[in-house]
Short mmCIF file of C-alpha atoms in Angstrom, two decimals:
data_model
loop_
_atom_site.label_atom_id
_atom_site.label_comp_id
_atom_site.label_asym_id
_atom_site.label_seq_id
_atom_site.Cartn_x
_atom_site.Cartn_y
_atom_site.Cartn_z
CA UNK A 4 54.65 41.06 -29.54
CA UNK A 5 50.99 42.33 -29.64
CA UNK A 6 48.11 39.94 -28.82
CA UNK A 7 45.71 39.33 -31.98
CA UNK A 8 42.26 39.66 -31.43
CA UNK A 9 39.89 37.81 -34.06
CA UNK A 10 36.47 40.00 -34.39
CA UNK A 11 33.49 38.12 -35.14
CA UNK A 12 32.31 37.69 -38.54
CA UNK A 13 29.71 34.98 -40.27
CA UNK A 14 31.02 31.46 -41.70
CA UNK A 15 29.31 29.32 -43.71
CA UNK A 16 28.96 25.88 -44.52
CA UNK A 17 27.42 24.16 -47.05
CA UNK A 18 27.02 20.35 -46.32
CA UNK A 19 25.97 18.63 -49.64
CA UNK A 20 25.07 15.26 -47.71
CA UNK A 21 22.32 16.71 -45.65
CA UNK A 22 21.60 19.84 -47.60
CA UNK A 23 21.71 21.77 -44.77
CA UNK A 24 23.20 25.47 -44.04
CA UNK A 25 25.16 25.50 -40.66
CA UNK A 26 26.06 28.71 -39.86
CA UNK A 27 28.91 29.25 -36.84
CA UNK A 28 31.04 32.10 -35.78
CA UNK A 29 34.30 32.82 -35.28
CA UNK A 30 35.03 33.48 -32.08
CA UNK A 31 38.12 35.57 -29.93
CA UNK A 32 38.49 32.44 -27.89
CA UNK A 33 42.07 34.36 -26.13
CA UNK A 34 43.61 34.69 -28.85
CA UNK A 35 43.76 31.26 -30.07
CA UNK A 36 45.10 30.55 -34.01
CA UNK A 37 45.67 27.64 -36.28
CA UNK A 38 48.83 29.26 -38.06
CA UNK A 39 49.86 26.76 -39.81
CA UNK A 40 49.45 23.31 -41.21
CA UNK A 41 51.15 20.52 -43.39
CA UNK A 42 48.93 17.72 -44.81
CA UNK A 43 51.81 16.65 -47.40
CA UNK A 44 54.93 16.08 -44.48
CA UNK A 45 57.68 13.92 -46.44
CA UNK A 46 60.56 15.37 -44.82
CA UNK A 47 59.76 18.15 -42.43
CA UNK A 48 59.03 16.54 -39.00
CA UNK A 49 58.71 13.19 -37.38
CA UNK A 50 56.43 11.91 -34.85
CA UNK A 51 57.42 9.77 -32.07
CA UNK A 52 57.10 6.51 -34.03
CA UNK A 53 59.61 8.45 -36.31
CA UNK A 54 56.65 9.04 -39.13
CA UNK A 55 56.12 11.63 -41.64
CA UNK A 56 52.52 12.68 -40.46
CA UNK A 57 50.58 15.10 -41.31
CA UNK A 58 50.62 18.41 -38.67
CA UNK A 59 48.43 21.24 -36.99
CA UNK A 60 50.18 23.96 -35.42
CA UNK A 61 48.20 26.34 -33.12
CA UNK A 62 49.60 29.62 -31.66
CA UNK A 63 48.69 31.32 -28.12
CA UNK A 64 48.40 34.65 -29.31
CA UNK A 65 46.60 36.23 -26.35
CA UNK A 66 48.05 37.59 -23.01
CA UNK A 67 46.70 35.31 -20.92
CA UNK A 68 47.73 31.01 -20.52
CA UNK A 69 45.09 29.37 -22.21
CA UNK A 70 43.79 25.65 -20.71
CA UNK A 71 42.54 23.86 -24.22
CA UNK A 72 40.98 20.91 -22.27
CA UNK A 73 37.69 20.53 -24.29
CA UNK A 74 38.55 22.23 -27.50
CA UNK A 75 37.86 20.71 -30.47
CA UNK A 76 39.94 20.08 -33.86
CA UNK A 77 37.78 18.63 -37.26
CA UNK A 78 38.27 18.17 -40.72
CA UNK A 79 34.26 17.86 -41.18
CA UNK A 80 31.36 20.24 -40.96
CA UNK A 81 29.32 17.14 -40.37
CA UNK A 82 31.08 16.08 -37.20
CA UNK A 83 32.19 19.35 -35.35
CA UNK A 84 33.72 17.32 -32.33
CA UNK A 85 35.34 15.43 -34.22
CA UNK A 86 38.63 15.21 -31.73
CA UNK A 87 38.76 16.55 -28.29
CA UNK A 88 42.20 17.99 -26.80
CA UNK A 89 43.15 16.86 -23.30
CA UNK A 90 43.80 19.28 -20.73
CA UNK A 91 46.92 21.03 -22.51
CA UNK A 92 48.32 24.67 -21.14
CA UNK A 93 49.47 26.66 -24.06
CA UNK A 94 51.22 29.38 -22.69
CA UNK A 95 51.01 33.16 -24.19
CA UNK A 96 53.21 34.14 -27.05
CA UNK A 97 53.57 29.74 -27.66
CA UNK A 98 53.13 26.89 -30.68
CA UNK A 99 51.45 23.80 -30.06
CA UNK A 100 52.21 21.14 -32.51
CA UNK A 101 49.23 18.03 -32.77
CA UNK A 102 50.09 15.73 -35.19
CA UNK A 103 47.38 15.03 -37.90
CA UNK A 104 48.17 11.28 -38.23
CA UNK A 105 44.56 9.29 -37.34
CA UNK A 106 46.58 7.39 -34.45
CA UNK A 107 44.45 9.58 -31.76
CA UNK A 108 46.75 9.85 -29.23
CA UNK A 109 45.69 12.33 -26.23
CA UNK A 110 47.92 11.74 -23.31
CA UNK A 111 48.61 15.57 -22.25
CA UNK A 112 52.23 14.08 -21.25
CA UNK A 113 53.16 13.23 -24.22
CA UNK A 114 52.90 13.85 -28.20
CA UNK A 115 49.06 14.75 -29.46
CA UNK A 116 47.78 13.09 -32.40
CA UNK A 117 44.09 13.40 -33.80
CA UNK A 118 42.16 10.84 -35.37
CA UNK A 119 42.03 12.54 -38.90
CA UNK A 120 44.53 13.49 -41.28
CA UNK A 121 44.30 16.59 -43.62
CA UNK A 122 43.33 15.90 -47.28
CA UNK A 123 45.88 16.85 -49.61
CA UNK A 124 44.07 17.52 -52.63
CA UNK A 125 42.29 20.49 -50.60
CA UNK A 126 38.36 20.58 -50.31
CA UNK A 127 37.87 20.25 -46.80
CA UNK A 128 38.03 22.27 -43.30
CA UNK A 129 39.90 22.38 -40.40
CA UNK A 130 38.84 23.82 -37.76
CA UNK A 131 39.51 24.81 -34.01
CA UNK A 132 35.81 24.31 -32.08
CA UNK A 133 35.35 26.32 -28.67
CA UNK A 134 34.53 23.37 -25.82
CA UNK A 135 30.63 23.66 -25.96
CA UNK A 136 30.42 22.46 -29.43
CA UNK A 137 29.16 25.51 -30.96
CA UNK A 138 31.41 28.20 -32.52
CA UNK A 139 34.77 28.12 -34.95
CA UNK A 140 37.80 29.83 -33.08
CA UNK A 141 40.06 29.80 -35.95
CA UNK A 142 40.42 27.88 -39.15
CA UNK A 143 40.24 27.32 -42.76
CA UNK A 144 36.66 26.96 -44.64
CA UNK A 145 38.49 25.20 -47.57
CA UNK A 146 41.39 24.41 -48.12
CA UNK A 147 43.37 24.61 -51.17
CA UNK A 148 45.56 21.88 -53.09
CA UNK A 149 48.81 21.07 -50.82
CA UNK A 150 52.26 20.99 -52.20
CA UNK A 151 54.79 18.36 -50.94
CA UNK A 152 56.90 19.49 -48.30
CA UNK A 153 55.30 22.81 -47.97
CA UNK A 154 53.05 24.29 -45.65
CA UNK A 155 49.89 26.31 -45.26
CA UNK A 156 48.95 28.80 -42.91
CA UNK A 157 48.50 32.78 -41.77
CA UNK A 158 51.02 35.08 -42.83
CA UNK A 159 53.49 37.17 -40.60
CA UNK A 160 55.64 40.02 -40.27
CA UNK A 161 58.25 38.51 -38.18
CA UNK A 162 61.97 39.13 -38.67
CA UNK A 163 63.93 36.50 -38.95
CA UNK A 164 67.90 36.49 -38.41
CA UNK A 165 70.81 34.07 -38.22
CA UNK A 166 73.52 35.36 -36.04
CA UNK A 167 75.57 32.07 -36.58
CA UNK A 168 74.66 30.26 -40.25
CA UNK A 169 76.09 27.98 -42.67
CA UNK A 170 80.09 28.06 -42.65
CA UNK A 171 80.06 30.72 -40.11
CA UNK A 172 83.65 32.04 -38.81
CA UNK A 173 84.67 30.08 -35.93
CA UNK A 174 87.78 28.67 -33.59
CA UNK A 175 88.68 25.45 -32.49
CA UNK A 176 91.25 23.51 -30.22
CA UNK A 177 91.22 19.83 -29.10
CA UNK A 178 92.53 19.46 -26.01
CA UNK A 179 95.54 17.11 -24.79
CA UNK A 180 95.30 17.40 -20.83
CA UNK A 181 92.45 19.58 -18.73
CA UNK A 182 94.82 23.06 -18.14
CA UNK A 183 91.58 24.84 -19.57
CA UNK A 184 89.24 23.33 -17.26
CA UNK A 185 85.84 25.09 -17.91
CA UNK A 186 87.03 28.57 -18.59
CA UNK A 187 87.03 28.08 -22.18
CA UNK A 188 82.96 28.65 -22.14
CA UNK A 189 83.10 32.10 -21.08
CA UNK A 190 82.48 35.04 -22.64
CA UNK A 191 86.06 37.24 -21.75
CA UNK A 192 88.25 33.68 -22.70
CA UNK A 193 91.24 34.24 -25.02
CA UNK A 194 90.90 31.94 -27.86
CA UNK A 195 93.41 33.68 -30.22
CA UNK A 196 95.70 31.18 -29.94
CA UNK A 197 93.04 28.38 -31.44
CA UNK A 198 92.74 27.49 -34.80
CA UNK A 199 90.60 29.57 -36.95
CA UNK A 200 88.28 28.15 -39.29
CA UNK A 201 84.22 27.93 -40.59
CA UNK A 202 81.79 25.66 -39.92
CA UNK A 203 81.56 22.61 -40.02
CA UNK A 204 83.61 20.89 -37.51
CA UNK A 205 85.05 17.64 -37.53
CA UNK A 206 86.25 14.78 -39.80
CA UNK A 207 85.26 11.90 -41.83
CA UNK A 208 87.08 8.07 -42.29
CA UNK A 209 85.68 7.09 -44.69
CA UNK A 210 84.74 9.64 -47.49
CA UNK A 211 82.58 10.86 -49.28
CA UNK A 212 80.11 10.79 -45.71
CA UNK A 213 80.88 14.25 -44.14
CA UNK A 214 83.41 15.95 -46.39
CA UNK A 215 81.26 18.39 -47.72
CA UNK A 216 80.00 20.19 -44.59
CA UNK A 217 83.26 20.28 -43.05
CA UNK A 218 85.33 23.72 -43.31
CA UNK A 219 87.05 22.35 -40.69
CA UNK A 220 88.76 19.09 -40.65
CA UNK A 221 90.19 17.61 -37.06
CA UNK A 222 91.11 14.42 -38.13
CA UNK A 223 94.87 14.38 -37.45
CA UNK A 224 93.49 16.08 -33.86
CA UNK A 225 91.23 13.71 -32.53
CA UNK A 226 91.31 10.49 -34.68
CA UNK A 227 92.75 8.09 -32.18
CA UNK A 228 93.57 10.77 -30.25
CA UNK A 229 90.84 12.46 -28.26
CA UNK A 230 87.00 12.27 -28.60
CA UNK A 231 86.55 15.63 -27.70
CA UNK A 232 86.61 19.29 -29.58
CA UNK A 233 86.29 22.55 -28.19
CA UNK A 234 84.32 25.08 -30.47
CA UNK A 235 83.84 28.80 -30.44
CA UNK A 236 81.59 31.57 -32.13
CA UNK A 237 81.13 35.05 -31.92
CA UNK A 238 78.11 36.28 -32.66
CA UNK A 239 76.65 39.87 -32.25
CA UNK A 240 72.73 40.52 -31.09
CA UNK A 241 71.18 44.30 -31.64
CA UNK A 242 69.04 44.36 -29.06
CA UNK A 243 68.22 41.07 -27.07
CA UNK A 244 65.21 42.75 -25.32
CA UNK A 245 63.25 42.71 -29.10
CA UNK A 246 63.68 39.33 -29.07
CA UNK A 247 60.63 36.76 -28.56
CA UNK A 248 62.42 33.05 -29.64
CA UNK A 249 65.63 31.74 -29.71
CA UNK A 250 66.55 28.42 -31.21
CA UNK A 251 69.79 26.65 -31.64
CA UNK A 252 69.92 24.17 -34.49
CA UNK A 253 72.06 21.44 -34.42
CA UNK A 254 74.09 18.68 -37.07
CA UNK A 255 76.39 16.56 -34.78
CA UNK A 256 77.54 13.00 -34.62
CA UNK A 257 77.87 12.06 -31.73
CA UNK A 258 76.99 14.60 -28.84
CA UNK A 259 77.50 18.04 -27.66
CA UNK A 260 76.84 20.48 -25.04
CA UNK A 261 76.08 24.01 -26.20
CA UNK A 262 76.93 27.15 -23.81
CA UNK A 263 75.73 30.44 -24.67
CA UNK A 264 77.79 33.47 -22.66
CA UNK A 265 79.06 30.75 -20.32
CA UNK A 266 75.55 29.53 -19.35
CA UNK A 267 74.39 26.01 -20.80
CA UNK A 268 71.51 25.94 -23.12
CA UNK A 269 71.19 22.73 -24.95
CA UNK A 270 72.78 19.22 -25.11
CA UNK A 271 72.21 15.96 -26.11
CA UNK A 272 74.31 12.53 -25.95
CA UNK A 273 76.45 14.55 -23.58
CA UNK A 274 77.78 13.70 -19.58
CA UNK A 275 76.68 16.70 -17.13
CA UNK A 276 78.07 19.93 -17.86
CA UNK A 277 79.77 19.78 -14.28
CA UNK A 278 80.96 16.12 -15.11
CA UNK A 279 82.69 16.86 -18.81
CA UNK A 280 86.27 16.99 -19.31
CA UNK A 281 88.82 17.56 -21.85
CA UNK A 282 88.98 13.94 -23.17
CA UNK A 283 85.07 12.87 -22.26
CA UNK A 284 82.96 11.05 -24.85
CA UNK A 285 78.97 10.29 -26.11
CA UNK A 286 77.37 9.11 -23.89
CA UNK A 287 75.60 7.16 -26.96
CA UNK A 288 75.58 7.65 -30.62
CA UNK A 289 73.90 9.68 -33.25
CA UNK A 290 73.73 7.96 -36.23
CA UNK A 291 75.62 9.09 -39.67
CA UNK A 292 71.74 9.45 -41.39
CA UNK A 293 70.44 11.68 -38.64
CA UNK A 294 73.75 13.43 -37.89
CA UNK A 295 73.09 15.53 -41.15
CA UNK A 296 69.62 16.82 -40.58
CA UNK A 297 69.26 19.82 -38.19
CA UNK A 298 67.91 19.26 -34.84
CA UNK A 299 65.95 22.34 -33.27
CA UNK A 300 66.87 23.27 -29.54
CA UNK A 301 64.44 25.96 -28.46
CA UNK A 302 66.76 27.95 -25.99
CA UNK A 303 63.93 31.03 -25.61
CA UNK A 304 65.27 30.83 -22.14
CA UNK A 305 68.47 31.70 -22.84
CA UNK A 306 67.50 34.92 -24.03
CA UNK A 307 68.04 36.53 -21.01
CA UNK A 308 71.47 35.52 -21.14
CA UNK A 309 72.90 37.50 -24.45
CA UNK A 310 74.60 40.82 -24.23
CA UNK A 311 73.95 43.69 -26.67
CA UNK A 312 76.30 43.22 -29.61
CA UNK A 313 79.40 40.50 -28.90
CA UNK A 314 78.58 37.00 -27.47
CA UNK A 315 79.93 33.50 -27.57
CA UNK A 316 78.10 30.26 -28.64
CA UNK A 317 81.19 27.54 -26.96
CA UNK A 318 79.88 23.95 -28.03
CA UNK A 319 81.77 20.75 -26.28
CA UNK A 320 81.88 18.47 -29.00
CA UNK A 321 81.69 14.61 -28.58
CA UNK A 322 82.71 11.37 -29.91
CA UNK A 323 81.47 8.18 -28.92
CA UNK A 324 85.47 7.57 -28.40
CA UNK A 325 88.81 8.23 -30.05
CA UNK A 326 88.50 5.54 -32.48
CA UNK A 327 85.29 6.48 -33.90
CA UNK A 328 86.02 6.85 -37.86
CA UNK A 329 83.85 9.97 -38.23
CA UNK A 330 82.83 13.53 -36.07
CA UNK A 331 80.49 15.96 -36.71
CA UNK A 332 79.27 19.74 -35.23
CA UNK A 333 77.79 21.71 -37.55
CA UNK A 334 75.13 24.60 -35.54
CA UNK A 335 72.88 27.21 -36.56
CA UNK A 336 71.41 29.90 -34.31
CA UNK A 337 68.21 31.76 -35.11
CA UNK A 338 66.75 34.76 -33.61
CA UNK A 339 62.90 36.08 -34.09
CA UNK A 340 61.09 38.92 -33.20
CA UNK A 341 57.90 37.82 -33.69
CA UNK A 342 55.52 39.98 -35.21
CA UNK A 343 51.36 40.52 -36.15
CA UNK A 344 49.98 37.58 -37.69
CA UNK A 345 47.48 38.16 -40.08
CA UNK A 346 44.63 35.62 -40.20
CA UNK A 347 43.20 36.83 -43.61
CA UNK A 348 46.19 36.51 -45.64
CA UNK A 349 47.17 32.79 -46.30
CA UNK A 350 50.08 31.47 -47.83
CA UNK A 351 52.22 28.37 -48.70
CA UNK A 352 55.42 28.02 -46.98
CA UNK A 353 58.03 26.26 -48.83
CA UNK A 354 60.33 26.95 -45.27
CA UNK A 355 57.67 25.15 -42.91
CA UNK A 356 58.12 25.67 -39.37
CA UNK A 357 56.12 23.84 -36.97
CA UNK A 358 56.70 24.87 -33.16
CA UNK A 359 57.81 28.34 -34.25
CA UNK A 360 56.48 31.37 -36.53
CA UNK A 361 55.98 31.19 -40.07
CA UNK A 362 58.39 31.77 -41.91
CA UNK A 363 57.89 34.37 -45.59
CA UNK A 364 55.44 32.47 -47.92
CA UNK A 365 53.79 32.95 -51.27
CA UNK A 366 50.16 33.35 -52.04
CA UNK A 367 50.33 31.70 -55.38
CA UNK A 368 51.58 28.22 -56.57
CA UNK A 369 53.48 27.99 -59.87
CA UNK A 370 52.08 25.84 -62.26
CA UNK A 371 53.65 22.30 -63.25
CA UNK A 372 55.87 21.89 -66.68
CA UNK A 373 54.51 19.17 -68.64
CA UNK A 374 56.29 16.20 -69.98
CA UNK A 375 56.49 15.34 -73.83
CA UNK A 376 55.98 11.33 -72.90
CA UNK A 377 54.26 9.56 -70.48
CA UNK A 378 55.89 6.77 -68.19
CA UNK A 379 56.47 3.52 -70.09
CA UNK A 380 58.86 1.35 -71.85
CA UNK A 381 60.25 2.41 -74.87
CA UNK A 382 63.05 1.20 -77.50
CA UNK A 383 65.98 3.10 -79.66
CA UNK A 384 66.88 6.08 -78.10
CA UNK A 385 64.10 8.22 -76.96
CA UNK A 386 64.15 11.75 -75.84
CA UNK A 387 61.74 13.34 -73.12
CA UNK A 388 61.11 17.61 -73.69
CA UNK A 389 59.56 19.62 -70.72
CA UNK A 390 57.94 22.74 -71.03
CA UNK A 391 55.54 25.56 -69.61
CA UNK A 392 53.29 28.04 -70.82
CA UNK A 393 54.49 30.53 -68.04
CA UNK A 394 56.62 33.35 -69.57
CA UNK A 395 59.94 33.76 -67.54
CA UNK A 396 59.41 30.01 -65.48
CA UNK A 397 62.22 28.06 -65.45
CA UNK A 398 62.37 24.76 -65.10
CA UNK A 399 64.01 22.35 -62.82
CA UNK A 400 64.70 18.43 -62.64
CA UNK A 401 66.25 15.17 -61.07
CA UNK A 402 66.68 11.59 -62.15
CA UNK A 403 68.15 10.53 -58.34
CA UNK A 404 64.79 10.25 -56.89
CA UNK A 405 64.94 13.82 -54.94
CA UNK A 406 62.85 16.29 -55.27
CA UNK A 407 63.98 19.57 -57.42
CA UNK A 408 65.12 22.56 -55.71
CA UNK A 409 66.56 25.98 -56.38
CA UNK A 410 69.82 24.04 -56.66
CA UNK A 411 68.89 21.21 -59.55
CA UNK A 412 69.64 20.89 -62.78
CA UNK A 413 68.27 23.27 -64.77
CA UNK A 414 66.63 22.31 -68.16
CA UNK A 415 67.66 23.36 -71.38
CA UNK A 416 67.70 20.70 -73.51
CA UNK A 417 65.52 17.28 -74.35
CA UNK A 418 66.49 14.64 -72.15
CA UNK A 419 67.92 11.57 -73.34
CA UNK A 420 66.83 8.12 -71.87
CA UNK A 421 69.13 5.47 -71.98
CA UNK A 422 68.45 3.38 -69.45
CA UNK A 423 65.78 2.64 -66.74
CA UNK A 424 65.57 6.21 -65.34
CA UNK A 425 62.62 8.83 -63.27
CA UNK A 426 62.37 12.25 -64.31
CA UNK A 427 60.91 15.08 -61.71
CA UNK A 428 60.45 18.40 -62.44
CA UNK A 429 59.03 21.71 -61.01
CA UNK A 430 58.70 24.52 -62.45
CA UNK A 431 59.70 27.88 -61.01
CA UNK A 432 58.06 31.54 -61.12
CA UNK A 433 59.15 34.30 -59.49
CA UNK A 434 56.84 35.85 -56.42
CA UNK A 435 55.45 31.69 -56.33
CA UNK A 436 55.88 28.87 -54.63
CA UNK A 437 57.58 25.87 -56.76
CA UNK A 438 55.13 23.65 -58.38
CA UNK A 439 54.28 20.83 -57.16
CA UNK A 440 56.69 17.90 -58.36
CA UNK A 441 55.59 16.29 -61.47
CA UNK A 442 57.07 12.84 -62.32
CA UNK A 443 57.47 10.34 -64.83
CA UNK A 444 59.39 7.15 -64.84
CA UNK A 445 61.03 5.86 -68.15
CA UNK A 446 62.44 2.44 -69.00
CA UNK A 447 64.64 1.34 -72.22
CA UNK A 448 64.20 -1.90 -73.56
CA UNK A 449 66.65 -4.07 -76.29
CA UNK A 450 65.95 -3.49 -79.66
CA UNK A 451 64.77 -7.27 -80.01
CA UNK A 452 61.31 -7.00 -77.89
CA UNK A 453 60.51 -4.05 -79.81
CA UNK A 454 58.15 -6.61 -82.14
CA UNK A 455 57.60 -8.88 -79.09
CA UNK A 456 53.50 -9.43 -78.39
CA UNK A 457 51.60 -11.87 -75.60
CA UNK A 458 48.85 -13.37 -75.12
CA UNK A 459 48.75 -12.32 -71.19
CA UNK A 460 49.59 -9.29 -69.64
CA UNK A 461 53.23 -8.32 -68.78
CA UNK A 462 54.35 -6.40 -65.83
CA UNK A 463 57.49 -4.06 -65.51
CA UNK A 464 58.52 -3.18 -62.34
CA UNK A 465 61.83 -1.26 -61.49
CA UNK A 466 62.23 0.37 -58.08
CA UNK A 467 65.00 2.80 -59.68
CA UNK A 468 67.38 2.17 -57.51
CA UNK A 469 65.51 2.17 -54.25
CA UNK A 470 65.67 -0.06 -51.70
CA UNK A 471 61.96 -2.63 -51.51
CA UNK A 472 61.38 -3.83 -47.39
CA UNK A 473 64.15 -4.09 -45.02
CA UNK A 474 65.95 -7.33 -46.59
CA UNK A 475 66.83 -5.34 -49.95
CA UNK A 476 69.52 -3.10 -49.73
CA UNK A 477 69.67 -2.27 -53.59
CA UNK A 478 67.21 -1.43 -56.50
CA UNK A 479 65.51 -4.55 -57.95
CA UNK A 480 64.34 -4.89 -61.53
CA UNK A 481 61.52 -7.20 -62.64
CA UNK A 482 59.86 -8.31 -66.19
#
């Protein structure tokens, strides 16, 4: 990977509250980069209070470890030290996540949270500020609108690859006794005789839960039987020396260790690798919501461990015991070879990746279909039309809350409302980022109010099926 250096060049600011004109530089401060940000985080990352905050991520792009005690991050050309890191090491060729979440956290042994968060509807700066106050290392003079669930940030060349993806090949055995002992997690073992299958691995009690991510069903194996699954894959790697990161991502329920070539490189919920055997279980469980969301393992480390072309990924599954009513291993290993960032080309990310390089963005935003009513109650049977001005955009929407993706229902016709019932919709251009999500919330009312008038206001609340404070578990309505 070759180190970026940032020339020097003339910013300006333009504060309207003082009518001043600050002028700063920015500076090759080692190498130092905000790559990316998210100020609209409903789904990407948690905090450590298990928050969708808003995040900065900044990349070590220099040779050299960089100390960033005294640095400074800001949102305002008025306050320039506005938050002050604590001595942090980033290390060359390494991503720094600091969550943008106004809790202003700066214990260096733990997560990093400023005491600003990042306006969404774009207008402002943000800023990395060299220690004496006075220059601009990296940022953004103004940001632009944010899209939910996307990111912003510098673009790369970086090649991206997935050795082991969704319902890759694999082979599987649950054990009865401990004959195998460890040798299953090497590279030269004989699994022939195993069951061949794809991912996912494991079972499900009480459908629908897991049944659609399984290829592989155990539950005759290990239901009442054993907690444990062994798990196989063969994947093949060009040339390990090109590259940089290596991440396993994981969707289990309950635990797992992960063994790459023989050599353990992840686990969670899971005994000692020396202390596992063929019928050991979770140490505690992962729940069913969290069990189907990827969890990133950065095993950079294990690098050094692959061959050129054939290696095994061997993954000791675990249940939190034989009569558990539902199992889960589902992984997915990605390989990058990171390559030249380039700080003058920004785009939105629709993949974000905080801790790791960006993935390929857009530098353009589709625009957002309109709606042919607004939100509000109506009688009979009304009919909602969507529609853009954007020749060859397509259009895409959901009435289950979510927001549209590639995969949603595509529109094509008016859509009928016949009950309570929200509509969102993006639209879709090729060489763009989706638009943002556009909503609009519809309720249908009996025929017999249709005349109905009052003297004081009336309110119409429906949550649409979602859940209001902990003590609701279903969607309330209210008139």
């Amino acid at each position: 990977m070759k180190p970026f250096q940032l020339g020097l060049r003339p910013l300006f600011f333009f504060s309207c509250v003082f009518t001043v004109l600050l002028s700063v530089d920015f500076v090759s401060a080692q190498g130092l980069l905000i790559t990316e940000f998210q100020a609209f985080n409903e789904s990407t990352i948690q905090d450590e209070d298990n928050e969708y905050t808003d995040w900065i991520e900044i990349f070590n792009s220099g040779e050299a470890a960089v100390n960033l005690n005294g640095y400074y991050l800001t949102d305002s050309v008025e306050e320039l030290s506005k938050w002050q890191f604590p001595a942090v090491t980033l290390q060359p060729g390494r991503f720094l996540v600091v969550f943008a979440s106004g809790k202003d956290r700066r214990n260096p042994a733990s997560e990093l949270h400023t005491n600003f968060s990042i306006e969404r509807n774009g207008g402002e700066i943000l800023v990395l500020i060299t220690p004496d106050g006075s220059s601009v290392v990296s940022g953004y003079t103004e940001i632009p609108e944010q899209i939910e669930d996307a990111s912003y940030g510098m673009a790369t060349d970086s090649v991206f690859t997935d050795p082991i993806g969704e319902g890759a090949a694999l082979r599987a055995f649950v054990p009865q006794n401990d004959l195998l002992g460890d040798t299953w997690r090497s590279f030269d073992f004989d699994d022939s005789g195993w069951s061949e299958s794809t991912s996912g691995v494991g079972f499900e009690g009480r459908p629908p839960g897991y049944q659609a991510l399984l290829g592989t069903d155990l539950l005759e194996q290990m239901y009442r039987v054993n907690p444990t699954a062994y798990i196989r894959y063969e994947f093949q790697v060009e040339n390990p020396a090109d590259l940089d990161l290596l991440s396993l991502d994981m969707r289990y329920d309950d635990g797992f260790s992960a063994f790459i070539n023989g050599e353990l490189v992840a686990s969670d919920n899971s005994p000692s690798a020396a202390s596992l055997t063929w019928n050991s279980e979770a140490s505690s469980s992962h729940s069913d919501r969290l069990a189907v969301e990827y969890i990133e393992f950065d095993i950079s480390d294990a690098i050094s461990s692959l061959r050129v072309g054939r290696n095994v990924l061997a993954i000791h599954g675990l249940n939190t015991s034989p009569t558990s009513n539902d199992f889960l291993i589902y992984p997915r290993l990605q390989t990058v070879e990171v390559g030249d960032i380039q700080p003058d080309l920004r785009q939105y990310f629709d993949a974000p990746s905080p801790g790791a390089p960006n993935n390929q963005g857009f530098a353009e935003v589709a625009e957002k279909p309109s709606f042919s009513r607004e939100s509000g109650a109506y009688t009979g049977s009304p009919t909602v039309e969507l529609s853009t001005e954007v020749e060859n955009a397509v259009i895409r929407y959901t009435t289950d809350g979510s927001v549209p993706d590639e995969t949603s229902t595509l529109y094509s016709e008016p859509i009928v409302v016949t009950g309570a019932i929200e509509v969102i919709a993006r639209s879709f251009e090729d060489g763009k980022l989706p638009s943002p999500a556009k909503r609009e919330s519809y309720l249908l009312l009996h025929a017999n109010v249709s005349n109905f008038s009052s003297n004081i206001p009336v309110v119409l609340v429906n949550t649409f099926g979602r859940q209001i404070g902990e003590n609701w578990t279903e969607g309330y309505a209210l008139i």
